[in-house]
Every structure is written in structure tokens, then in C-alpha cells.
Coordinates of C-alpha atoms in Angstrom, one line a residue:
Chain A
M1 CA 0.0 0.0 0.0
L2 CA 2.7 2.4 1.0
Y3 CA 4.8 1.7 -2.0
A4 CA 1.8 1.8 -4.4
L5 CA 1.1 5.2 -2.8
K6 CA 4.6 6.4 -3.6
I7 CA 4.3 5.3 -7.2
A8 CA 0.9 6.9 -7.6
G9 CA 2.2 10.1 -6.1
R10 CA 5.2 10.0 -8.4
Y11 CA 3.0 9.6 -11.5
L12 CA 1.0 12.6 -10.5
T13 CA 4.0 14.8 -9.8
A14 CA 5.7 13.6 -13.0
S15 CA 3.2 15.5 -15.1
K16 CA 2.4 18.5 -13.0
A17 CA 0.5 20.5 -15.6
Q18 CA -1.8 17.6 -16.4
T19 CA -2.4 16.7 -12.8
G20 CA -3.0 20.4 -11.9
L21 CA -5.6 20.7 -14.6
L22 CA -7.3 17.5 -13.5
V23 CA -7.4 18.6 -9.9
L24 CA -8.7 22.0 -10.9
G25 CA -11.5 20.3 -12.9
V26 CA -12.5 18.3 -9.9
A27 CA -12.2 21.4 -7.7
V28 CA -14.6 23.2 -10.0
G29 CA -17.1 20.3 -9.7
V30 CA -16.8 20.4 -5.9
F31 CA -17.1 24.2 -5.9
I32 CA -20.4 23.9 -7.9
F33 CA -21.6 21.2 -5.4
I34 CA -20.9 23.4 -2.4
F35 CA -22.3 26.6 -4.0
M36 CA -25.5 24.7 -4.9
S37 CA -25.8 23.2 -1.4
A38 CA -25.4 26.7 0.2
L39 CA -27.8 28.3 -2.3
I40 CA -30.5 25.6 -2.1
G41 CA -30.1 25.2 1.7
G42 CA -30.2 29.0 2.1
L43 CA -33.2 29.3 -0.1
A44 CA -35.1 26.7 1.8
E45 CA -34.2 28.4 5.1
L46 CA -35.4 31.8 3.7
I47 CA -38.7 30.3 2.5
L48 CA -39.1 28.6 5.9
S49 CA -38.3 31.7 7.9
R50 CA -40.6 33.8 5.8
T51 CA -43.5 31.4 6.0
V52 CA -43.4 28.6 8.5
G53 CA -40.9 30.5 10.6
D54 CA -43.7 32.8 12.0
I55 CA -46.4 30.2 12.6
A56 CA -46.9 27.7 15.3
H57 CA -45.5 24.3 14.5
V58 CA -48.1 22.7 16.8
S59 CA -51.2 24.4 18.0
I60 CA -53.9 23.5 20.6
Q61 CA -57.3 24.8 20.0
A62 CA -60.6 23.9 21.6
E63 CA -63.0 21.8 19.6
P64 CA -65.9 24.0 18.4
E65 CA -68.8 23.5 20.8
D66 CA -72.2 22.4 19.6
P67 CA -74.6 25.4 19.0
A68 CA -77.0 26.0 21.8
L69 CA -80.6 24.8 21.4
L70 CA -83.1 27.6 21.0
L71 CA -86.1 25.4 21.7
A72 CA -85.7 22.7 24.3
G73 CA -85.9 19.2 22.9
S74 CA -85.7 20.4 19.2
P75 CA -82.3 20.0 17.6
L76 CA -83.6 21.7 14.5
L77 CA -83.7 25.2 16.0
V78 CA -80.3 26.3 17.3
Q79 CA -78.4 29.4 17.9
Q80 CA -76.1 30.6 15.1
K81 CA -72.4 29.8 15.9
S82 CA -70.2 32.7 16.6
S83 CA -67.3 33.1 14.1
T84 CA -65.6 35.8 16.1
T85 CA -65.1 34.2 19.5
A86 CA -63.0 31.1 19.9
A87 CA -63.9 28.3 22.3
N88 CA -62.4 28.2 25.7
L89 CA -59.7 25.8 26.9
P90 CA -60.3 25.9 30.6
T91 CA -57.4 23.6 31.6
A92 CA -54.8 24.5 29.0
A93 CA -52.9 26.8 31.3
N94 CA -52.1 23.9 33.6
F95 CA -50.1 22.2 30.9
I96 CA -47.9 25.0 29.8
A97 CA -45.0 24.0 32.0
L98 CA -45.4 20.4 31.0
I99 CA -45.3 21.2 27.3
E100 CA -42.3 23.5 27.8
S101 CA -40.4 20.6 29.4
L102 CA -40.8 18.3 26.5
P103 CA -37.6 17.8 24.5
G104 CA -37.7 19.5 21.1
V105 CA -40.1 22.3 22.3
R106 CA -38.5 25.7 21.8
A107 CA -41.3 28.0 23.0
V108 CA -44.9 27.9 24.1
S109 CA -47.3 30.9 23.8
P110 CA -50.6 30.8 25.6
Q111 CA -53.1 33.1 23.9
I112 CA -56.6 34.5 24.0
S113 CA -57.8 35.6 20.6
G114 CA -61.0 37.0 19.1
A115 CA -62.4 39.7 16.9
G116 CA -62.8 43.4 17.7
F117 CA -62.7 47.0 16.5
V118 CA -60.1 49.7 16.9
T119 CA -61.5 53.2 17.0
H120 CA -59.4 56.3 16.6
G121 CA -61.5 59.5 16.5
A122 CA -64.1 58.8 13.9
Q123 CA -62.2 56.1 12.2
V124 CA -63.0 52.4 12.9
A125 CA -61.2 49.3 11.7
Q126 CA -62.0 45.7 12.3
V127 CA -59.1 43.7 13.7
S128 CA -58.2 40.3 15.0
I129 CA -57.2 40.7 18.6
N130 CA -54.3 38.5 19.9
G131 CA -53.7 38.4 23.6
L132 CA -50.1 37.4 24.3
M133 CA -48.4 36.6 27.6
A134 CA -45.9 39.3 28.6
G135 CA -42.3 38.3 27.9
R136 CA -43.5 35.8 25.2
E137 CA -44.4 38.3 22.5
S138 CA -41.9 36.9 20.1
A139 CA -42.3 33.2 21.0
I140 CA -44.0 32.4 17.7
A141 CA -43.9 35.3 15.3
N142 CA -40.7 37.4 15.7
L143 CA -42.5 40.6 16.7
D144 CA -39.3 42.0 18.1
G145 CA -37.8 41.7 14.7
Y146 CA -40.8 43.3 12.9
V147 CA -41.3 46.3 15.2
V148 CA -40.4 49.5 13.3
E149 CA -41.4 51.9 16.0
G150 CA -41.7 51.5 19.7
T151 CA -41.4 48.1 21.4
A152 CA -42.9 44.7 21.1
R153 CA -43.3 44.5 24.9
L154 CA -46.9 44.3 25.9
G155 CA -48.2 45.6 29.3
A156 CA -51.5 46.6 30.7
G157 CA -53.0 49.4 28.6
S158 CA -50.6 48.9 25.6
I159 CA -51.4 47.8 22.1
L160 CA -49.2 46.7 19.2
I161 CA -50.6 47.4 15.7
G162 CA -49.4 46.9 12.1
K163 CA -48.1 49.7 10.0
R164 CA -50.9 49.5 7.5
L165 CA -53.5 49.8 10.2
A166 CA -51.6 52.7 11.7
E167 CA -51.7 54.5 8.3
D168 CA -55.4 53.7 7.8
L169 CA -56.3 55.2 11.1
N170 CA -53.6 58.0 11.0
L171 CA -52.2 56.6 14.2
L172 CA -48.8 57.5 15.7
L173 CA -46.8 55.9 18.4
G174 CA -48.0 57.0 21.8
Q175 CA -51.5 57.9 20.7
S176 CA -54.6 56.4 22.3
V177 CA -57.2 54.2 20.7
R178 CA -60.3 52.4 21.8
L179 CA -60.4 48.7 21.4
S180 CA -63.8 46.9 21.7
S181 CA -64.4 43.1 21.5
T182 CA -67.3 41.2 20.0
K183 CA -68.4 40.7 23.6
G184 CA -69.2 44.4 23.7
I185 CA -66.4 45.3 26.1
E186 CA -64.3 48.3 25.4
T187 CA -61.0 49.6 26.7
A188 CA -58.7 52.5 26.0
L189 CA -55.1 51.6 25.0
T190 CA -51.9 53.4 24.0
V191 CA -50.0 52.4 20.9
T192 CA -46.7 51.3 22.3
G193 CA -45.4 49.6 19.1
I194 CA -45.9 49.5 15.4
Y195 CA -44.8 46.5 13.4
Q196 CA -44.3 45.7 9.8
M197 CA -44.3 42.0 8.7
G198 CA -44.5 42.9 5.0
A199 CA -47.7 41.0 4.5
G200 CA -50.9 43.1 4.0
G201 CA -53.2 40.9 6.1
P202 CA -51.4 40.9 9.5
D203 CA -50.1 44.5 9.0
R204 CA -53.6 45.8 8.5
R205 CA -55.8 43.4 10.6
T206 CA -54.0 42.1 13.6
A207 CA -53.6 43.9 16.9
Y208 CA -51.6 42.5 19.8
V209 CA -52.5 43.2 23.4
S210 CA -51.4 41.6 26.7
L211 CA -53.1 38.4 27.9
G212 CA -54.6 40.4 30.8
T213 CA -56.2 42.9 28.4
A214 CA -57.5 40.1 26.3
R215 CA -59.1 38.4 29.3
T216 CA -60.9 41.7 30.1
L217 CA -62.0 42.2 26.5
F218 CA -63.4 38.7 26.1
A219 CA -64.6 38.3 29.6
M220 CA -62.5 35.2 30.2
P221 CA -61.2 35.3 33.8
Q222 CA -59.8 31.8 33.3
G223 CA -58.7 29.6 30.5
L224 CA -57.2 30.2 27.0
T225 CA -58.5 30.1 23.5
R226 CA -55.3 28.8 21.9
V227 CA -51.8 27.5 22.8
E228 CA -49.1 27.8 20.2
I229 CA -46.0 25.8 20.3
K230 CA -42.7 26.2 18.4
L231 CA -40.3 23.3 18.0
T232 CA -36.6 23.2 17.4
D233 CA -37.2 21.0 14.4
L234 CA -40.4 21.9 12.5
Y235 CA -40.4 18.5 10.7
A236 CA -40.9 16.9 14.2
A237 CA -44.4 18.4 14.5
D238 CA -46.2 15.4 13.1
A239 CA -44.7 13.2 15.9
M240 CA -45.0 15.9 18.6
A241 CA -48.7 16.7 18.1
P242 CA -50.0 13.3 19.1
Q243 CA -47.5 13.2 22.0
I244 CA -48.9 16.4 23.4
T245 CA -52.5 15.2 22.8
A246 CA -51.7 12.0 24.8
L247 CA -50.1 14.0 27.6
T248 CA -52.7 16.8 28.0
G249 CA -55.9 15.3 26.6
L250 CA -56.2 18.5 24.4
T251 CA -56.3 18.3 20.6
A252 CA -52.9 19.3 19.3
K253 CA -52.5 19.9 15.5
S254 CA -49.3 19.9 13.4
W255 CA -48.7 22.7 11.0
T256 CA -48.4 20.1 8.2
V257 CA -52.1 19.3 8.4
D258 CA -52.9 22.6 6.7
G259 CA -49.5 22.9 5.0
A260 CA -49.2 19.7 2.9
Q261 CA -48.8 21.6 -0.4
F262 CA -46.1 23.8 1.1
L263 CA -44.3 20.7 2.4
E264 CA -44.6 19.1 -1.1
A265 CA -43.0 22.3 -2.6
L266 CA -40.2 22.1 -0.1
S267 CA -39.6 18.5 -0.9
A268 CA -39.6 19.2 -4.6
Q269 CA -37.0 21.9 -4.1
A270 CA -34.8 19.6 -2.1
K271 CA -35.0 16.9 -4.8
T272 CA -34.0 19.5 -7.4
G273 CA -31.0 20.3 -5.3
V274 CA -30.1 16.6 -5.1
F275 CA -30.3 16.4 -8.9
L276 CA -28.1 19.4 -9.4
K277 CA -25.5 18.1 -7.0
S278 CA -25.6 14.7 -8.6
F279 CA -24.8 16.2 -12.0
A280 CA -21.8 17.9 -10.4
L281 CA -20.6 14.6 -9.0
I282 CA -21.2 12.8 -12.3
T283 CA -19.0 15.4 -14.1
I284 CA -16.2 14.7 -11.5
V285 CA -16.5 11.0 -12.0
I286 CA -16.4 11.2 -15.8
G287 CA -13.5 13.6 -15.7
V288 CA -11.4 11.5 -13.4
A289 CA -12.2 8.3 -15.3
S290 CA -11.3 9.7 -18.7
A291 CA -8.1 11.3 -17.4
L292 CA -7.0 8.0 -15.7
L293 CA -7.9 6.0 -18.7
L294 CA -5.7 8.2 -20.8
S295 CA -2.9 7.9 -18.2
T296 CA -3.1 4.1 -18.2
Y297 CA -2.9 4.1 -22.0
R298 CA 0.1 6.4 -21.9
R299 CA 1.8 4.3 -19.3
R300 CA 1.2 0.9 -20.8
P301 CA 4.9 0.1 -21.4
E302 CA 5.7 1.0 -17.8
I303 CA 2.8 -1.2 -16.6
G304 CA 4.3 -4.0 -18.7
I305 CA 7.7 -3.4 -17.1
M306 CA 6.1 -3.5 -13.6
R307 CA 4.3 -6.7 -14.4
A308 CA 7.6 -8.2 -15.8
M309 CA 9.3 -7.3 -12.6
G310 CA 6.7 -9.3 -10.6
A311 CA 4.1 -6.7 -9.8
S312 CA 0.8 -8.4 -9.3
E313 CA -2.5 -7.2 -11.0
R314 CA -3.7 -6.1 -7.5
F315 CA -0.6 -3.9 -7.2
V316 CA -1.2 -2.2 -10.5
V317 CA -4.9 -1.7 -9.6
L318 CA -3.9 -0.2 -6.3
V319 CA -1.5 2.3 -8.0
F320 CA -4.2 3.7 -10.3
V321 CA -7.0 3.7 -7.7
L322 CA -4.7 5.6 -5.3
Q323 CA -4.0 8.1 -8.1
G324 CA -7.8 8.6 -8.4
A325 CA -8.1 8.9 -4.7
L326 CA -5.3 11.5 -4.5
I327 CA -6.9 13.5 -7.3
G328 CA -10.3 13.3 -5.6
L329 CA -8.8 14.3 -2.3
M330 CA -6.8 17.2 -3.6
G331 CA -9.6 18.4 -5.9
G332 CA -12.1 18.0 -3.0
L333 CA -10.0 20.0 -0.6
L334 CA -9.2 22.7 -3.2
G335 CA -12.9 22.9 -4.3
A336 CA -14.1 23.1 -0.7
A337 CA -11.6 25.9 0.1
L338 CA -12.6 27.8 -3.0
G339 CA -16.3 27.3 -2.2
Y340 CA -15.8 28.5 1.3
A341 CA -13.9 31.6 0.1
A342 CA -16.5 32.4 -2.5
L343 CA -19.3 32.1 0.1
L344 CA -17.6 34.2 2.8
P345 CA -19.0 37.5 1.6
F346 CA -22.5 36.3 2.2
P347 CA -23.9 36.7 5.7
A348 CA -23.9 33.6 7.9
G349 CA -26.8 32.0 9.8
G350 CA -29.6 32.8 7.5
Q351 CA -29.3 36.6 7.9
F352 CA -30.2 37.2 4.3
R353 CA -29.9 40.7 2.7
T354 CA -32.9 41.8 0.5
G355 CA -32.0 41.6 -3.2
S356 CA -29.0 39.3 -2.7
L357 CA -28.8 35.5 -3.2
P358 CA -30.2 33.6 -0.3
I359 CA -26.9 31.8 0.4
D360 CA -26.1 30.2 3.7
I361 CA -22.4 29.5 4.1
K362 CA -23.1 27.0 6.9
Q363 CA -25.0 24.8 4.5
G364 CA -22.1 24.3 2.1
S365 CA -21.9 20.6 2.9
Y366 CA -18.1 20.8 2.8
G367 CA -17.4 17.4 4.4
L368 CA -20.0 15.7 2.3
A369 CA -18.6 17.3 -0.9
I370 CA -15.1 16.1 -0.1
G371 CA -16.2 12.7 1.0
L372 CA -18.4 12.1 -2.1
T373 CA -15.7 13.4 -4.4
L374 CA -13.1 11.1 -2.9
L375 CA -15.5 8.2 -3.2
G376 CA -16.5 9.2 -6.7
A377 CA -12.9 9.5 -7.8
I378 CA -12.0 6.1 -6.3
L379 CA -15.0 4.5 -8.1
A380 CA -14.1 6.3 -11.3
S381 CA -10.5 5.0 -11.2
I382 CA -11.5 1.3 -10.8
W383 CA -12.3 0.7 -14.4
P384 CA -9.1 2.3 -15.8
A385 CA -7.1 0.6 -13.0
R386 CA -8.5 -2.8 -13.9
S387 CA -7.9 -2.2 -17.6
A388 CA -4.3 -1.3 -16.7
A389 CA -3.8 -4.5 -14.7
K390 CA -4.9 -6.6 -17.7
V391 CA -2.1 -5.2 -19.8
D392 CA -0.1 -8.0 -21.4
P393 CA 3.5 -7.3 -20.3
V394 CA 5.0 -8.8 -23.5
T395 CA 2.9 -6.6 -25.8
A396 CA 3.3 -3.5 -23.6
I397 CA 7.1 -3.8 -23.3
G398 CA 7.3 -4.2 -27.1
Q399 CA 5.5 -0.9 -27.7
Chain B
M1 CA 26.0 -28.5 -11.2
S2 CA 22.2 -29.2 -11.0
A3 CA 19.5 -28.5 -13.5
L4 CA 17.9 -25.2 -12.8
V5 CA 15.5 -25.0 -15.8
V6 CA 14.1 -28.0 -17.7
V7 CA 12.0 -27.6 -20.8
Q8 CA 10.5 -30.5 -22.7
D9 CA 8.6 -30.7 -26.0
L10 CA 7.8 -27.0 -25.8
V11 CA 5.4 -25.8 -28.5
K12 CA 4.3 -22.3 -29.0
T13 CA 1.9 -21.4 -31.8
F14 CA 0.5 -18.0 -32.6
G15 CA -2.8 -17.4 -34.4
A16 CA -5.3 -20.1 -35.4
G17 CA -6.6 -21.7 -38.6
L18 CA -5.1 -20.1 -41.8
T19 CA -3.0 -17.6 -39.8
E20 CA -1.6 -20.3 -37.4
T21 CA 2.1 -19.7 -37.1
P22 CA 4.2 -22.3 -35.1
V23 CA 7.3 -20.7 -33.5
L24 CA 8.6 -23.3 -31.1
R25 CA 8.2 -26.9 -32.3
G26 CA 8.9 -29.4 -29.6
L27 CA 11.8 -27.5 -28.1
N28 CA 13.9 -29.3 -25.4
L29 CA 16.4 -27.4 -23.1
T30 CA 18.1 -27.8 -19.8
L31 CA 19.9 -24.9 -18.1
Q32 CA 22.4 -25.8 -15.4
T33 CA 22.7 -23.7 -12.2
G34 CA 25.5 -21.1 -12.5
E35 CA 26.1 -21.4 -16.3
V36 CA 26.2 -18.5 -18.7
S37 CA 24.6 -19.4 -22.0
A38 CA 24.2 -17.5 -25.3
L39 CA 21.1 -18.0 -27.3
L40 CA 21.7 -17.5 -31.0
G41 CA 19.6 -17.7 -34.0
P42 CA 18.3 -15.7 -36.9
S43 CA 15.5 -13.1 -36.4
G44 CA 12.1 -14.9 -36.1
S45 CA 13.7 -18.1 -35.0
G46 CA 11.9 -18.0 -31.7
K47 CA 14.6 -16.7 -29.3
S48 CA 12.5 -13.9 -27.8
T49 CA 9.5 -16.2 -27.6
L50 CA 11.6 -18.8 -25.7
L51 CA 12.9 -16.1 -23.3
T52 CA 9.4 -14.9 -22.7
I53 CA 8.1 -18.3 -21.9
L54 CA 11.2 -19.1 -19.6
G55 CA 10.4 -15.8 -17.9
T56 CA 6.8 -16.9 -17.3
L57 CA 5.5 -13.9 -19.2
M58 CA 3.8 -16.1 -21.7
Q59 CA 2.4 -19.6 -21.5
P60 CA 3.4 -22.3 -24.1
T61 CA 0.8 -23.9 -26.3
S62 CA 2.0 -27.3 -24.9
G63 CA 5.0 -28.9 -23.3
A64 CA 6.6 -28.9 -19.9
H65 CA 8.5 -26.1 -18.2
Q66 CA 10.0 -26.5 -14.8
M67 CA 12.3 -24.3 -12.8
L68 CA 13.6 -25.1 -9.3
G69 CA 11.2 -28.1 -9.3
C70 CA 8.1 -25.9 -9.9
D71 CA 5.7 -26.8 -12.7
L72 CA 5.3 -23.3 -14.3
V73 CA 2.9 -24.5 -16.9
R74 CA 0.3 -25.5 -14.4
A75 CA 0.9 -22.6 -12.0
S76 CA -1.7 -19.9 -11.7
D77 CA -1.0 -16.4 -13.0
S78 CA -0.5 -14.9 -9.5
A79 CA 1.8 -17.8 -8.6
R80 CA 3.9 -17.3 -11.7
T81 CA 4.0 -13.5 -11.0
A82 CA 5.3 -14.1 -7.5
F83 CA 7.8 -16.8 -8.8
R84 CA 9.0 -14.3 -11.5
N85 CA 9.6 -11.6 -8.9
Q86 CA 11.6 -13.9 -6.6
H87 CA 13.6 -16.1 -9.0
I88 CA 13.9 -14.5 -12.4
G89 CA 15.6 -11.3 -13.5
F90 CA 15.1 -9.6 -16.9
V91 CA 17.4 -7.4 -19.0
F92 CA 15.8 -6.0 -22.1
Q93 CA 17.4 -4.6 -25.3
F94 CA 16.0 -1.2 -24.6
H95 CA 16.7 -1.1 -20.8
N96 CA 13.0 -0.5 -20.1
L97 CA 13.6 1.5 -16.9
L98 CA 10.8 3.5 -15.2
P99 CA 11.4 7.0 -16.6
D100 CA 10.0 9.0 -13.6
F101 CA 12.2 7.2 -11.0
T102 CA 15.9 7.5 -10.1
A103 CA 18.5 4.9 -10.8
L104 CA 18.3 3.6 -7.2
E105 CA 14.4 3.5 -7.2
N106 CA 14.5 1.5 -10.4
V107 CA 17.0 -1.0 -9.0
I108 CA 15.1 -1.6 -5.8
F109 CA 11.7 -1.8 -7.6
P110 CA 11.5 -5.7 -7.6
A111 CA 12.3 -5.8 -3.9
A112 CA 9.9 -3.0 -3.0
I113 CA 6.9 -4.6 -4.7
R114 CA 7.7 -7.8 -2.8
A115 CA 8.0 -6.1 0.6
G116 CA 5.4 -3.4 0.0
R117 CA 7.9 -0.7 0.8
E118 CA 11.5 0.4 0.2
T119 CA 13.3 -1.3 3.1
A120 CA 16.7 -0.2 4.3
V121 CA 18.1 -3.6 3.4
A122 CA 16.8 -3.2 -0.2
Q123 CA 18.3 0.3 -0.4
A124 CA 21.7 -1.0 0.8
R125 CA 21.6 -3.8 -1.7
G126 CA 20.5 -1.4 -4.5
K127 CA 23.4 1.0 -3.7
D128 CA 25.9 -1.9 -3.6
L129 CA 24.7 -3.2 -7.0
L130 CA 24.9 0.3 -8.5
A131 CA 28.4 0.7 -7.1
R132 CA 29.4 -2.6 -8.6
M133 CA 28.1 -1.3 -11.9
G134 CA 30.3 1.7 -11.6
L135 CA 27.3 4.0 -11.0
Q136 CA 27.9 5.0 -7.4
D137 CA 27.8 8.7 -8.4
R138 CA 24.5 8.3 -10.3
I139 CA 22.4 6.7 -7.6
H140 CA 19.9 9.5 -7.2
F141 CA 20.0 10.6 -10.9
P142 CA 16.7 10.4 -12.8
T143 CA 17.2 7.7 -15.4
A144 CA 16.4 10.2 -18.2
H145 CA 19.8 11.9 -17.3
L146 CA 21.8 8.7 -17.8
S147 CA 23.6 7.6 -21.0
G148 CA 22.5 4.4 -22.9
G149 CA 25.3 2.3 -21.4
Q150 CA 24.5 3.6 -17.9
K151 CA 20.8 2.8 -18.3
Q152 CA 21.6 -0.7 -19.4
R153 CA 23.9 -1.2 -16.3
V154 CA 21.0 0.1 -14.1
A155 CA 18.8 -2.5 -15.8
V156 CA 21.3 -5.3 -15.0
A157 CA 21.5 -4.1 -11.4
R158 CA 17.6 -4.2 -11.3
A159 CA 17.6 -7.7 -12.7
L160 CA 19.9 -8.9 -9.9
M161 CA 18.1 -7.1 -7.0
N162 CA 16.2 -10.0 -5.6
R163 CA 19.2 -12.4 -6.1
P164 CA 17.4 -14.4 -8.8
E165 CA 18.6 -17.8 -9.7
L166 CA 18.1 -17.0 -13.4
V167 CA 18.6 -13.8 -15.4
L168 CA 17.2 -13.7 -18.9
A169 CA 18.8 -11.1 -21.1
D170 CA 17.3 -10.3 -24.5
E171 CA 19.9 -8.6 -26.7
P172 CA 21.3 -6.7 -23.6
T173 CA 24.1 -5.2 -25.7
G174 CA 22.2 -4.8 -29.0
N175 CA 21.7 -1.1 -28.4
L176 CA 25.1 -0.3 -27.0
D177 CA 28.5 0.7 -28.5
R178 CA 31.3 -1.8 -28.3
A179 CA 32.9 -0.3 -25.1
S180 CA 29.5 -0.3 -23.2
A181 CA 28.7 -3.7 -24.5
G182 CA 32.0 -5.0 -23.2
Q183 CA 31.4 -3.4 -19.8
V184 CA 27.9 -5.0 -19.5
M185 CA 29.4 -8.5 -20.4
E186 CA 32.2 -8.0 -17.8
L187 CA 29.6 -7.2 -15.2
I188 CA 27.6 -10.3 -16.1
A189 CA 30.7 -12.5 -15.8
Q190 CA 31.5 -10.9 -12.5
I191 CA 28.0 -11.4 -11.0
N192 CA 28.0 -15.0 -12.3
Q193 CA 31.2 -15.6 -10.5
D194 CA 30.3 -13.8 -7.3
E195 CA 26.6 -14.9 -6.9
G196 CA 26.4 -18.0 -9.0
T197 CA 23.6 -16.5 -11.0
T198 CA 22.6 -18.4 -14.2
F199 CA 22.4 -16.2 -17.3
L200 CA 20.7 -16.9 -20.6
I201 CA 21.7 -14.2 -23.1
S202 CA 20.0 -13.8 -26.4
T203 CA 22.3 -12.2 -29.0
H204 CA 23.0 -11.8 -32.7
D205 CA 26.6 -10.9 -31.9
E206 CA 29.0 -13.8 -32.2
K207 CA 31.7 -12.0 -30.2
I208 CA 29.3 -11.6 -27.3
A209 CA 28.3 -15.3 -27.6
A210 CA 31.9 -16.3 -27.5
L211 CA 32.2 -14.7 -24.1
C212 CA 29.5 -17.2 -22.8
A213 CA 30.4 -20.7 -21.6
R214 CA 27.7 -22.3 -23.7
Q215 CA 26.2 -21.5 -27.1
L216 CA 22.6 -22.5 -27.9
V217 CA 21.3 -22.0 -31.4
V218 CA 17.5 -21.8 -32.1
V219 CA 16.8 -23.2 -35.5
D220 CA 13.3 -23.9 -36.8
G221 CA 11.8 -23.6 -33.3
Q222 CA 14.2 -26.1 -31.8
V223 CA 17.5 -25.7 -29.8
Q224 CA 20.7 -27.0 -31.1
G225 CA 23.9 -27.1 -29.1

């Protein structure tokens, strides 16, 4: 092995220009592999952060109650169901600590939600009211990150509204509004923060208040309307939801129940990435195989001499496979270094800049690229190596 | 002296059908341990084919070939390869050195592929052989920088590296000037005396053949002499 490695190394250094070009070719393939990995991984992360990143991965909501009978004994005459007031989860608050202690749970947000109206002077706007627990304002949607004026912190008497709503109602930070719920309860609040998510719906129609304010507005001294849970791995939601249901007796729902199409799109994107990376690998394999085949042809007389001196077929195979491995390793390392250098200007950790490529340097799959290139180069060299080992020494020496 | 190589009724035919060409026709030959023999004969008489078969690089069409008591006709390819490495040395007309390696690396090649590495013992033996060839100042020279005569002496040293019982030399002086040819033949005689190595030298040169103890002539695919 050691001696075969020496011969393989000597063959590579004997024709430096040819070896350099070959290594460069492999490095370009590895560079493409790494760049595509970082781009596709970054794109997926961007899409996730812009979509699933701001929603609950698992949510607990009360089952809708049966409508009340208007005439005793007659199920044909019932009260119309309210579409603006969610059902109450009277025991949910007891399970918050338990859910938080589950492995894989990143954050839990107990909420009271419902519909209402914001009034500023003569202007009125319908809104969805979200009552959040103080200190957990950014547990699900990153409100801290979206606030453009003021703060996301919610206290008694404060309200956080979207920028579009503020524009519609000519509201400025620090001004007072009146917020009334569908229960007919009204309260005066001060705008302590204005956010901008970039989506028309939430920016115009969602107002955040403290959980205490929401309790008052919806006359709910106890209980919650919804518990939202964020996981460290969003793909674990399907397994986590039934686990939470079993532990609490409450109905927990995974985000994938309503996001199947989105999940399919993500999967298709991942498959596209695999295809593109596979093509880069195939290019590497073909390049190494053709170069080594050429090398074995050029070195036929030398192979014949080796065989005449008593070198076994296995030894000859080893020499050329090691050549392939060395080319793969050098090309892999060079390509990975070039790839890393090219990705350095892009911000790390998914902090994407608007207008630039959504590249994540951490998702370059450097080790995988080097490992697969090495493996590919070894596999690519087997055929030329076996062909070299079959050289007839008598014919080869006579050439 | 004892018989080192015994060949009986050796037949080698190339091609088949209309293109069938018999080269060796029931050849018989015995080489004694320690003798230096010249193999003479016109071009196409089968000298090179005989050397190739004796060197286990080619299998005969039929007949028996034994060396050191081993049946080399029935031996597997890997067994013949190992046997060749340990017991047979080759010197070719065109030196056939590995061009990307130094003189010493070329000489110790047969020992290195046997051991899997270049051992200190092999290096010492290689240096000693090159010194005996008068190449002590060319040990680390790339072979491309050596003259034709020097290359051929490196090739002789390489053939002797594993202390083979038999060295087969195919026109070893055919490509050398008279002085270099004389040097190579002197070295062969010296090695034969020092190590008792058996040499079979194919040549067209009657003067070279006259330096050998025995002359064998291949005529019509058979050995005379």
C-alpha cells in the first residue's frame, strides 16, 4: 500500500500540468456542489423563515362547541355559531410548564384571541385581537424583529398594531385608541409599538395586546383560546402533536395538516438540489475516469515493465486507484476551500440581505462534498485501473 | 551443477486456422545452475518467444516447463508472477527503466513490490549493486539523465536485485556501443562468479556469444547445441 502510494504520487507529480488541470477540474465540480448546497439550503431556510418561521408548529385549540338549542328538545332550532369568539380551553394553562419541558419544544405561547374593532377618533377598523403573555411576545412570530417603531413588549394598557393599520387610522406611536371586542367590552389603550411584517393581512388586521387585556375584553377570567408551540425541528411536528395530545388530553394539531402543499413544494425543491449536486458529481467521476484511462494508456509500457518485474495485478490496480483517490482528495479540498472563500461575503446563519442571493455559508456541505468526491474519484478509477492491470506485459514492453 | 530449468517438448503457436504460425516446435532445453549461455539464431527463429516463456511472461501452447522443481505451466497467473519476482531477472534490449524514477528507485523496484515498501536492506543492496556497476555517483539521478550504457547497467542491477537464480537477457548489448557492451558483459561475468547466477543471453553478436560458456542455437523452433 505504502509503495503503491509512492508510485501513484510520483506519477501525479511527473506531469504536474496535467495533474494540476485535472485537480482544478475536480475542484470546479466540488465548488459547484458546495455553492448549490449553500444556495438551495439557504433558499429553503429563507422560505421557511418567511413562512413557517412565523407560525406555530403545533397548536392547541378547543374543539368547536355544539350550538345552543333555542327550543328545548328540538335540535332543528339552534343558535347561530359565533365566528368571532373562539372556544375556551379551561385547563390548558395547567399544561404550559409540562409542554415546555418536552424535548424539542422551543417556545410555548398561551393566547386569548378573538375579533374586535379599533377606534381612533371617527375612524374604525375591524381587527383580529391576539392576547399574548408578557415576555413571550416573540415566542411564535418574531414581533421584536418586525417592530419598526416603539417596542414589542406588551403591558396593561398597551397595544401593538401593524403599519398599514396605523396608516389607515392615522395613528402615531404613543397615541390612544379604543379597542372593543365582540363581547361588547371596550377599553382605552396606548399604541406602544408599530410592526411591519411585510404582509398586507397581518399588518392591517392584527392587533396584539397583553393576555390580561384580552381576558378583560373577552370576559375570560380563566382559560385560554389557543396554545401555540414552536419546535426546534419543525419537521418533528407530526410526531410531537399526538404526543402532546396524549399527555394533555387536548387536541394538538401539526402545521403540516394545513401545509401539505407547502411541504410538497419544499420536498420538490430539495429533490431539485439533489439532482443538481448529482450532476456535479457525475461530471467529476467522468473527468477522473477519462483522465486516468488516458494515463493508463500512456503508461502501458511502464505497466508492462512492472508486471515483468513481478508486480501483481492487484498492485497495478492499487497504483491507479490511489491516483484517483489522490486526485479526488486534492480536488475536493481545493474545491471546498474555493467554495468557502466564495461564500464568505454572504452573511452567515440565514441573515439574508434583501436583493442578494439567499446563500447560507453554513449549508455548504463541505465534508459531504469532499467525502463524495473522494468516493466518486475512487469509483471512477476502478475501471481504468482494472484495464491497466490486464495489460499484457509482453505486448506492452514491445510498444 | 544441477538442472535449474528443464523444458521439454515445448510448443508455441500464434494465431489459429489459416493464420496459425508455429514458432517453437517441440523444443527441449536444460539450463544448469550457474552457467552463462548464449542464445543465438536468426530473427524470427523464436529466441524472444523462448525467453518470454522461460520468464513466465507467456504460456506455451504445450510442453513442460520446470524451474527449481516448480511446474510453471500449471501454476496460476498470480503464482507465476510471485515466482518471477523472486527467482527470475530480466534485462531487455532497450533497458525499459521506469522514466519517472531515479536509478536507485528503479533498481530496488522488484524488492519494494515484494516487501510493499523500500526497506533499508533493499536500499543498501541497491546501492551496492549500482556501485558494482560503476554508478555510485549516479544513484539518485533520474534515469532520463543517464547515457544508454549507464541505463543498461542500471537494468542489469535491477535484474539482480532479488538475487534471482536465473537472469534472462534479450539482446542486452544490442543497443550499445562496443565499449559499453564490453562493460555489461564483464559485469555479467563478475556477477555470475560472485553470486552463481545463471544467465541466458539472447544475441546476434558472435563476439558476445563467444564470451559465454555455452552457445545454444535456435533453428526452426528447436534448440541445437
